[in-house]
Amino acid sequence: MAESAGLLGNGVKVAYSLTSPVTWVPVVNLLDITVPKLVADRVEKTTHGTGGFHRFMGGLLDVQAAALTLLTHHGAASHIDIARQNRTKETNWWRIEIPVDRDLATTQYRAIEFEGSVSEFSFETPIADVQKTMVAIQFEGTDFAVYPAAASAF
């Protein structure tokens, strides 16, 4: 099976880095992704003088895990390495690039970078469908960077 360029139908790309300074390794055969999102805790700040309404504010931010669905390629270096990262529980830098428009010829991407570890690596082996690899990347850092549109870093 030939490796694809690591592009979704809408052009989102994913890569990780094992080194500092970062050297991005593209994740190949990407079929689907759930981009991590920031969700603030709901903190109540009601006092009795607020006219009978509960009042809330945003609290600490939770970065929800990224989920990747890959078309399984048992020989792909990125798939082998992601499985190793799951076993060793190491923390690495991850980068998700989202195209600024849906044209696959685009050269501008909004990028998200964060430190995370592979918390799930599993195979789906349905009888009547293609074999898929499911990957979850758990946030482990102290920063979740979202960059303005720029050229791809990988």
Coordinates of N, CA and C in Angstrom, one line a residue:
M1 N 0.8 -1.2 0.0 CA 0.0 0.0 0.0 C 0.9 1.2 0.0
A2 N 0.7 2.1 -0.9 CA 1.4 3.4 -1.0 C 1.0 4.3 0.1
E3 N 1.9 5.1 0.6 CA 1.6 6.1 1.6 C 1.0 7.3 0.9
S4 N 0.0 7.9 1.5 CA -0.6 9.2 0.9 C 0.2 10.3 1.5
A5 N -0.2 11.5 1.1 CA 0.5 12.7 1.5 C 0.1 13.2 2.9
G6 N -0.8 12.4 3.6 CA -1.2 12.8 4.9 C -2.3 13.9 4.9
L7 N -3.0 14.0 3.8 CA -4.0 15.0 3.7 C -5.4 14.4 3.9
L8 N -6.3 15.1 4.6 CA -7.7 14.8 4.6 C -8.3 15.4 3.3
G9 N -9.5 15.0 3.1 CA -10.2 15.6 1.9 C -10.3 17.1 1.9
N10 N -10.3 17.7 3.1 CA -10.3 19.2 3.2 C -8.9 19.8 3.4
G11 N -7.9 18.9 3.4 CA -6.5 19.5 3.4 C -5.9 19.6 4.8
V12 N -6.5 19.2 5.9 CA -5.9 19.2 7.2 C -4.7 18.3 7.3
K13 N -3.6 18.7 7.9 CA -2.4 17.9 8.0 C -2.0 17.8 9.5
V14 N -1.4 16.7 9.8 CA -0.9 16.4 11.2 C 0.5 16.0 11.2
A15 N 1.3 16.4 12.1 CA 2.7 16.0 12.3 C 3.1 16.0 13.7
Y16 N 4.1 15.3 14.1 CA 4.7 15.4 15.4 C 6.2 15.6 15.3
S17 N 6.8 15.9 16.4 CA 8.2 16.1 16.5 C 8.8 15.4 17.7
L18 N 9.9 14.7 17.5 CA 10.5 14.0 18.6 C 11.8 14.7 19.1
T19 N 12.1 15.8 18.4 CA 13.3 16.5 18.7 C 13.1 18.0 19.1
S20 N 14.1 18.6 19.6 CA 14.1 20.0 19.9 C 15.4 20.6 19.4
P21 N 15.5 21.5 18.5 CA 14.3 22.2 17.9 C 13.5 21.2 17.0
V22 N 12.2 21.6 16.8 CA 11.3 20.6 16.2 C 11.7 20.3 14.8
T23 N 11.5 19.0 14.4 CA 11.6 18.5 13.1 C 10.3 17.7 12.8
W24 N 9.4 18.3 12.0 CA 8.1 17.7 11.9 C 8.1 16.4 11.1
V25 N 7.4 15.4 11.6 CA 7.2 14.1 10.9 C 5.7 14.0 10.6
P26 N 5.4 14.1 9.3 CA 4.0 14.0 8.9 C 3.4 12.6 9.2
V27 N 2.1 12.7 9.7 CA 1.4 11.4 9.9 C 0.7 11.1 8.6
V28 N 1.0 9.9 8.0 CA 0.5 9.5 6.7 C -0.8 8.8 6.8
N29 N -1.6 8.7 5.7 CA -2.8 8.0 5.6 C -3.9 8.5 6.6
L30 N -4.0 9.7 6.8 CA -5.0 10.3 7.7 C -6.3 10.3 7.0
L31 N -7.3 9.7 7.6 CA -8.7 9.6 7.1 C -9.6 10.7 7.8
D32 N -9.4 10.9 9.1 CA -10.3 11.7 9.8 C -9.6 12.3 11.1
I33 N -10.1 13.4 11.5 CA -9.5 14.0 12.7 C -10.5 14.7 13.5
T34 N -10.4 14.6 14.9 CA -11.1 15.5 15.8 C -10.1 16.5 16.3
V35 N -10.2 17.7 15.9 CA -9.2 18.7 16.4 C -9.5 19.0 17.8
P36 N -8.5 19.1 18.7 CA -8.7 19.4 20.1 C -9.3 20.7 20.3
K37 N -10.2 20.8 21.3 CA -10.8 22.1 21.5 C -10.6 22.5 23.0
L38 N -10.7 23.8 23.2 CA -10.5 24.3 24.6 C -11.9 24.5 25.2
V39 N -12.1 23.9 26.3 CA -13.4 24.0 27.0 C -13.2 24.5 28.4
A40 N -13.8 25.7 28.8 CA -13.6 26.2 30.1 C -14.5 25.6 31.1
D41 N -14.0 25.4 32.3 CA -14.9 25.0 33.4 C -16.0 26.1 33.6
R42 N -17.1 25.7 34.1 CA -18.2 26.6 34.4 C -18.2 26.9 35.9
V43 N -17.8 28.1 36.3 CA -17.6 28.5 37.7 C -18.8 29.4 38.1
E44 N -19.5 29.0 39.1 CA -20.6 29.9 39.5 C -20.1 31.0 40.4
K45 N -20.6 32.2 40.1 CA -20.2 33.4 40.9 C -21.4 34.2 41.4
T46 N -22.5 33.4 41.6 CA -23.8 34.0 42.0 C -23.7 34.6 43.5
T47 N -24.2 35.8 43.6 CA -24.4 36.3 45.0 C -25.9 36.6 45.1
H48 N -26.4 36.8 46.3 CA -27.9 37.0 46.5 C -28.4 38.3 45.9
G49 N -27.5 39.2 45.6 CA -27.9 40.5 45.1 C -28.0 40.6 43.6
T50 N -28.1 39.4 42.9 CA -28.1 39.4 41.4 C -29.4 39.3 40.8
G51 N -30.5 39.6 41.5 CA -31.8 39.6 40.9 C -32.4 38.2 40.7
G52 N -31.9 37.2 41.4 CA -32.4 35.9 41.3 C -31.9 35.0 40.2
F53 N -30.9 35.5 39.5 CA -30.3 34.8 38.4 C -28.9 34.2 38.9
H54 N -28.7 33.0 38.5 CA -27.3 32.4 38.7 C -26.4 33.1 37.7
R55 N -25.2 33.3 38.1 CA -24.2 33.9 37.2 C -23.0 33.0 37.2
F56 N -22.3 33.0 36.0 CA -21.2 32.1 35.8 C -20.1 32.8 35.1
M57 N -18.9 32.2 35.2 CA -17.7 32.7 34.5 C -16.9 31.5 34.0
G58 N -16.1 31.7 33.1 CA -15.2 30.6 32.6 C -14.1 30.4 33.6
G59 N -13.8 29.1 33.8 CA -12.7 28.8 34.7 C -11.5 28.2 34.0
L60 N -10.8 27.2 34.6 CA -9.7 26.7 33.9 C -10.1 26.0 32.6
L61 N -9.1 26.0 31.7 CA -9.4 25.5 30.4 C -8.9 24.0 30.3
D62 N -9.8 23.2 29.7 CA -9.5 21.8 29.5 C -9.3 21.6 28.0
V63 N -8.1 21.0 27.6 CA -7.9 20.8 26.2 C -8.3 19.3 26.0
Q64 N -9.3 19.2 25.2 CA -9.8 17.8 24.9 C -8.9 17.1 23.9
A65 N -8.8 15.8 24.0 CA -7.9 15.0 23.2 C -8.2 15.1 21.8
A66 N -7.1 15.1 21.0 CA -7.2 15.0 19.5 C -7.5 13.5 19.2
A67 N -8.3 13.2 18.2 CA -8.5 11.9 17.8 C -8.2 11.8 16.3
L68 N -7.4 10.8 15.9 CA -7.0 10.6 14.5 C -7.5 9.2 14.1
T69 N -8.0 9.1 12.9 CA -8.4 7.9 12.3 C -7.4 7.7 11.0
L70 N -6.7 6.7 11.0 CA -5.7 6.5 10.0 C -6.1 5.2 9.2
L71 N -5.8 5.2 7.9 CA -5.9 4.0 7.1 C -4.6 3.2 7.4
T72 N -4.8 2.1 8.0 CA -3.7 1.3 8.6 C -2.7 1.0 7.5
H73 N -1.4 1.3 7.8 CA -0.3 0.9 7.0 C 0.8 0.4 8.0
H74 N 0.9 -0.9 8.1 CA 1.8 -1.5 9.1 C 3.2 -1.2 8.9
G75 N 3.6 -0.8 7.7 CA 5.0 -0.5 7.4 C 5.3 1.0 7.4
A76 N 4.3 1.8 7.6 CA 4.6 3.3 7.6 C 5.4 3.7 8.8
A77 N 6.4 4.4 8.6 CA 7.3 4.8 9.7 C 6.5 5.6 10.8
S78 N 5.6 6.5 10.3 CA 4.9 7.3 11.3 C 3.9 6.5 12.1
H79 N 3.3 5.5 11.5 CA 2.4 4.6 12.3 C 3.2 3.7 13.3
I80 N 4.3 3.2 12.9 CA 5.2 2.4 13.8 C 5.6 3.3 15.0
D81 N 6.0 4.5 14.7 CA 6.5 5.4 15.7 C 5.4 5.9 16.7
I82 N 4.2 6.1 16.2 CA 3.1 6.5 17.0 C 2.7 5.3 18.0
A83 N 2.8 4.1 17.5 CA 2.6 2.9 18.4 C 3.6 2.9 19.5
R84 N 4.9 3.2 19.1 CA 6.0 3.2 20.1 C 5.7 4.3 21.1
Q85 N 5.3 5.5 20.7 CA 5.0 6.6 21.6 C 3.9 6.2 22.6
N86 N 2.9 5.4 22.2 CA 1.9 4.9 23.1 C 2.4 4.0 24.1
R87 N 3.3 3.2 23.8 CA 3.9 2.2 24.8 C 4.9 2.9 25.7
T88 N 5.6 3.9 25.3 CA 6.6 4.6 26.1 C 6.0 5.7 26.9
K89 N 4.8 6.2 26.5 CA 4.2 7.3 27.2 C 4.9 8.6 27.2
E90 N 5.8 8.8 26.1 CA 6.6 10.0 26.0 C 5.7 11.2 25.6
T91 N 6.1 12.4 25.9 CA 5.4 13.6 25.5 C 6.2 14.2 24.4
N92 N 5.5 14.6 23.3 CA 6.1 15.2 22.1 C 5.3 16.3 21.7
W93 N 5.8 17.1 20.8 CA 5.1 18.2 20.2 C 4.3 17.7 19.0
W94 N 3.0 18.2 18.9 CA 2.1 17.9 17.8 C 1.7 19.2 17.2
R95 N 1.5 19.1 15.8 CA 1.1 20.2 15.1 C -0.1 19.8 14.1
I96 N -1.1 20.6 14.1 CA -2.3 20.3 13.2 C -2.4 21.6 12.4
E97 N -2.4 21.4 11.0 CA -2.5 22.5 10.1 C -3.8 22.5 9.4
I98 N -4.6 23.6 9.5 CA -5.9 23.6 8.9 C -5.9 24.7 7.8
P99 N -6.2 24.3 6.6 CA -6.1 25.2 5.4 C -7.1 26.4 5.6
V100 N -6.7 27.5 5.1 CA -7.6 28.7 5.3 C -8.7 28.7 4.3
D101 N -8.6 27.9 3.2 CA -9.8 27.6 2.4 C -9.8 26.2 1.9
R102 N -10.9 25.7 1.4 CA -11.0 24.3 1.1 C -10.4 23.9 -0.2
D103 N -9.7 24.8 -0.9 CA -9.0 24.4 -2.2 C -7.7 23.7 -1.8
L104 N -7.5 22.5 -2.3 CA -6.4 21.7 -1.9 C -5.1 22.3 -2.4
A105 N -5.2 23.3 -3.3 CA -4.0 24.0 -3.8 C -3.5 25.1 -2.8
T106 N -4.2 25.3 -1.7 CA -3.9 26.4 -0.8 C -2.5 26.2 -0.2
T107 N -1.9 27.3 0.1 CA -0.6 27.3 0.7 C -0.6 28.0 2.1
Q108 N -1.8 28.4 2.5 CA -1.9 29.1 3.8 C -2.7 28.2 4.8
Y109 N -2.1 28.0 6.0 CA -2.7 27.2 7.0 C -2.8 27.9 8.4
R110 N -3.8 27.7 9.1 CA -3.9 28.0 10.6 C -3.3 26.8 11.3
A111 N -2.4 27.0 12.2 CA -1.7 25.9 12.9 C -2.0 25.9 14.3
I112 N -2.1 24.7 14.9 CA -2.3 24.5 16.3 C -1.1 23.7 16.8
E113 N -0.4 24.1 17.8 CA 0.7 23.3 18.4 C 0.5 23.1 19.8
F114 N 0.8 21.9 20.3 CA 0.7 21.6 21.7 C 1.6 20.4 22.0
E115 N 1.9 20.2 23.3 CA 2.6 19.0 23.8 C 1.6 18.0 24.2
G116 N 1.8 16.7 23.8 CA 0.9 15.7 24.1 C 1.5 14.3 24.0
S117 N 0.8 13.3 24.5 CA 1.2 12.0 24.4 C 0.1 11.1 23.8
V118 N 0.5 10.0 23.2 CA -0.4 9.1 22.5 C -1.1 8.3 23.6
S119 N -2.4 8.5 23.9 CA -3.1 7.8 25.0 C -3.9 6.6 24.4
E120 N -4.0 6.5 23.1 CA -4.7 5.4 22.5 C -4.1 5.1 21.2
F121 N -3.8 3.8 21.0 CA -3.4 3.3 19.6 C -4.1 1.9 19.5
S122 N -5.1 1.8 18.6 CA -5.8 0.6 18.5 C -6.2 0.4 17.0
F123 N -6.5 -0.9 16.7 CA -6.9 -1.2 15.3 C -8.4 -1.5 15.3
E124 N -9.0 -1.1 14.2 CA -10.4 -1.5 13.9 C -10.3 -2.4 12.7
T125 N -10.8 -3.6 12.8 CA -10.6 -4.6 11.8 C -12.0 -5.1 11.4
P126 N -12.8 -4.3 10.8 CA -14.2 -4.8 10.4 C -14.0 -5.8 9.2
I127 N -14.9 -6.7 9.2 CA -14.9 -7.7 8.1 C -15.2 -7.1 6.7
A128 N -16.1 -6.1 6.7 CA -16.5 -5.6 5.4 C -16.0 -4.2 5.1
D129 N -14.9 -3.8 5.7 CA -14.4 -2.4 5.6 C -12.9 -2.5 5.6
V130 N -12.3 -1.3 5.4 CA -10.8 -1.2 5.5 C -10.3 -1.2 6.9
Q131 N -9.1 -1.7 7.1 CA -8.5 -1.7 8.4 C -8.1 -0.3 8.8
K132 N -8.5 0.2 10.0 CA -8.2 1.5 10.4 C -7.4 1.5 11.8
T133 N -6.6 2.5 12.0 CA -5.9 2.7 13.2 C -6.5 3.9 13.9
M134 N -6.9 3.7 15.2 CA -7.4 4.8 16.0 C -6.3 5.3 16.9
V135 N -6.2 6.7 16.9 CA -5.1 7.3 17.8 C -5.7 8.4 18.6
A136 N -5.4 8.5 19.8 CA -5.9 9.7 20.7 C -4.6 10.3 21.2
I137 N -4.6 11.6 21.2 CA -3.4 12.4 21.6 C -3.9 13.3 22.8
Q138 N -3.4 13.0 24.0 CA -3.8 13.7 25.2 C -2.9 14.9 25.4
F139 N -3.5 16.1 25.6 CA -2.7 17.3 25.9 C -1.9 17.1 27.2
E140 N -0.7 17.5 27.3 CA 0.2 17.3 28.5 C 1.0 18.6 28.7
G141 N 0.8 19.6 28.0 CA 1.7 20.8 28.1 C 1.1 21.9 29.0
T142 N 1.7 23.1 28.9 CA 1.2 24.2 29.6 C 0.8 25.3 28.6
D143 N 0.8 25.0 27.3 CA 0.4 26.0 26.3 C -0.3 25.3 25.2
F144 N -1.2 26.0 24.6 CA -2.0 25.5 23.4 C -1.9 26.7 22.4
A145 N -1.0 26.6 21.5 CA -0.8 27.7 20.6 C -1.6 27.6 19.3
V146 N -2.3 28.7 18.9 CA -3.0 28.8 17.7 C -2.4 30.0 16.9
Y147 N -1.8 29.6 15.7 CA -1.0 30.6 15.0 C -1.9 31.2 13.8
P148 N -1.6 32.5 13.4 CA -2.2 33.0 12.3 C -1.9 32.3 11.0
A149 N -2.6 32.5 9.9 CA -2.4 31.8 8.7 C -0.9 32.1 8.2
A150 N -0.3 31.0 7.7 CA 1.1 31.1 7.2 C 1.3 29.8 6.4
A151 N 2.5 29.7 5.8 CA 2.8 28.6 5.0 C 3.0 27.4 5.9
S152 N 2.8 26.2 5.3 CA 3.0 24.9 6.0 C 4.4 24.8 6.6
A153 N 4.5 24.2 7.8 CA 5.8 23.9 8.4 C 6.3 22.6 8.0
F154 N 5.5 21.8 7.3 CA 6.0 20.4 6.8 C 5.3 20.0 5.5

